[in-house]
C-alpha positions as a printed NumPy array, in Angstrom:
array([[  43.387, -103.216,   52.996],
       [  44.281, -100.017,   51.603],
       [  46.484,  -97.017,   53.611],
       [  44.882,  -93.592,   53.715],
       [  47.236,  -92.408,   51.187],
       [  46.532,  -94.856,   48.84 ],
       [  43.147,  -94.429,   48.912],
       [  43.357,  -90.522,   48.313],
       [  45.804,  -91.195,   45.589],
       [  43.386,  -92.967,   43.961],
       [  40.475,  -90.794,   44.343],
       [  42.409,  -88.283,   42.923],
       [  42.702,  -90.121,   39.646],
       [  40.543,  -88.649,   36.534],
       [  40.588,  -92.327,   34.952],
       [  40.618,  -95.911,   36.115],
       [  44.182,  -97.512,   35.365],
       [  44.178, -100.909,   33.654],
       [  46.945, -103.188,   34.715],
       [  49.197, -104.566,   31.751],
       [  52.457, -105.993,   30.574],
       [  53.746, -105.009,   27.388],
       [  56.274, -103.636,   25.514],
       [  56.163,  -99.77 ,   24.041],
       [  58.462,  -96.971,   22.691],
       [  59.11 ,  -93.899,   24.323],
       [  60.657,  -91.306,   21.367],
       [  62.115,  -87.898,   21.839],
       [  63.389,  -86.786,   18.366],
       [  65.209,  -89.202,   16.846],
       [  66.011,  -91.543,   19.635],
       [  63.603,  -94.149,   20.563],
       [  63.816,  -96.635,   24.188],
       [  62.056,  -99.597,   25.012],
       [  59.856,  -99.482,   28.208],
       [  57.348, -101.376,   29.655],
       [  53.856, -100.271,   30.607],
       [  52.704, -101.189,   33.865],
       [  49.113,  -99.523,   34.116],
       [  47.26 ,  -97.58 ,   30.886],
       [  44.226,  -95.547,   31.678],
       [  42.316,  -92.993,   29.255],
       [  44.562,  -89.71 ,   30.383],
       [  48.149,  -91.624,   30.789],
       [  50.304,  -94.305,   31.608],
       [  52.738,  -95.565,   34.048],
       [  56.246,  -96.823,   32.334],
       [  59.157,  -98.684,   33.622],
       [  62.208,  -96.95 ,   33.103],
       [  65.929,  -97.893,   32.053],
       [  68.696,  -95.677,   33.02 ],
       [  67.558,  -93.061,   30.695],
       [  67.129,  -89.059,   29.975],
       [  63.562,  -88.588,   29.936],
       [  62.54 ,  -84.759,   29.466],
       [  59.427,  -83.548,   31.351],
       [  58.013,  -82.907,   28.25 ],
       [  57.423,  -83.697,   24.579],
       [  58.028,  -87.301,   24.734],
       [  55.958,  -89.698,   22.763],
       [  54.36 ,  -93.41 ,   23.942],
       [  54.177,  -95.262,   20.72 ],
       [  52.041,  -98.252,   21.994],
       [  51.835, -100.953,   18.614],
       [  49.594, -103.179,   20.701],
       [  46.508, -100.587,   21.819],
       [  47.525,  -99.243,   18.188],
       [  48.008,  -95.623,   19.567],
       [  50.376,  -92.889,   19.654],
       [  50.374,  -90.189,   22.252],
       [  52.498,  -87.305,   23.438],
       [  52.959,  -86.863,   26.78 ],
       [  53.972,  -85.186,   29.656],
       [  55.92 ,  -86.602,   32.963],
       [  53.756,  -86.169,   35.967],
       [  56.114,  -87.824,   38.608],
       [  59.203,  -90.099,   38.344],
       [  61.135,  -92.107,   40.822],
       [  64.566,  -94.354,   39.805],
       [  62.58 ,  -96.991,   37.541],
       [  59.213,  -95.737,   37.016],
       [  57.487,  -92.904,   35.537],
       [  54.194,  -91.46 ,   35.315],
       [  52.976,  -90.109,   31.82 ],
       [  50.035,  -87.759,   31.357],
       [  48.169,  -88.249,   27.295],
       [  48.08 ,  -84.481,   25.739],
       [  47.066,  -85.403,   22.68 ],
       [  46.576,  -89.055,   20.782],
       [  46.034,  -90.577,   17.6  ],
       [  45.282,  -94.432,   16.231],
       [  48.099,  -95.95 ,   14.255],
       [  46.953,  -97.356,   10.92 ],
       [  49.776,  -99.87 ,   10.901],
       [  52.562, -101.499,   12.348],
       [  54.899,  -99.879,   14.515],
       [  58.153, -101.607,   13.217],
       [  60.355, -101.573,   16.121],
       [  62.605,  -98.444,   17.354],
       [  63.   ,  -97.455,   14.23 ],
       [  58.721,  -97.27 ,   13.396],
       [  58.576,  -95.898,   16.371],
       [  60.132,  -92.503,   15.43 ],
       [  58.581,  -92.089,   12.175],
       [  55.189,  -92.579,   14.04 ],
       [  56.197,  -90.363,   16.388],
       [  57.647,  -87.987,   13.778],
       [  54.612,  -87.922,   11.586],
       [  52.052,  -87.461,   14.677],
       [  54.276,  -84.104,   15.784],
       [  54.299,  -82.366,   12.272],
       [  50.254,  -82.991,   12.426],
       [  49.925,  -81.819,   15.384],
       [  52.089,  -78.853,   14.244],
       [  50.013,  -78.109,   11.078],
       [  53.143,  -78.974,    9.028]])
């Protein structure tokens, strides 16, 4: 059964969140960390954190499974977790090809969304 809080956390969310296990890239200019995602749902995703800096915003979620890119903004964080709201996504047309992929997705999706 379900506290009271959890229930009005969950009423408070815009989207459903999908349960999953798998691996993604979180990329802030030219660095580029492993995470895990541990729910996905159409406006964001919650990530399992190393020891790492993660701004509050203008971080990317470079997802080669779902075949999506997205930047993001943190909406909460604790010591291992984090919760990531989509501003703005786009499909990948190819494989993301580890870290290093992962940044020149993520590179390439800013300078669109820039106009560059």
């Amino acid at each position: 059964m379900r506290s009271d809080v959890e229930s009005r956390a969950l009423e408070q969310r815009a989207h459903a969140r999908t349960p999953t296990k798998r691996k993604a890239y979180l990329v802030d200019g030219r660095k580029a960390w492993k995470c895990s995602l541990i729910d996905v749902a159409d406006g964001g995703a919650r990530v399992s954190l190393t020891d790492m800096g993660l701004p509050e915003e203008g971080i990317f979620l470079v997802d080669s499974i779902a075949k999506r890119v997205h930047l993001t903004r943190v909406v909460w964080r604790s010591q291992k977790e984090a919760g990531l709201q989509f501003i703005e996504s786009e499909a990948l047309d190819g494989p993301a090809g580890g870290k290093d992929g992962a940044v020149t997705i993520a590179t390439r999706f800013a300078w669109r969304l820039n106009g560059a």
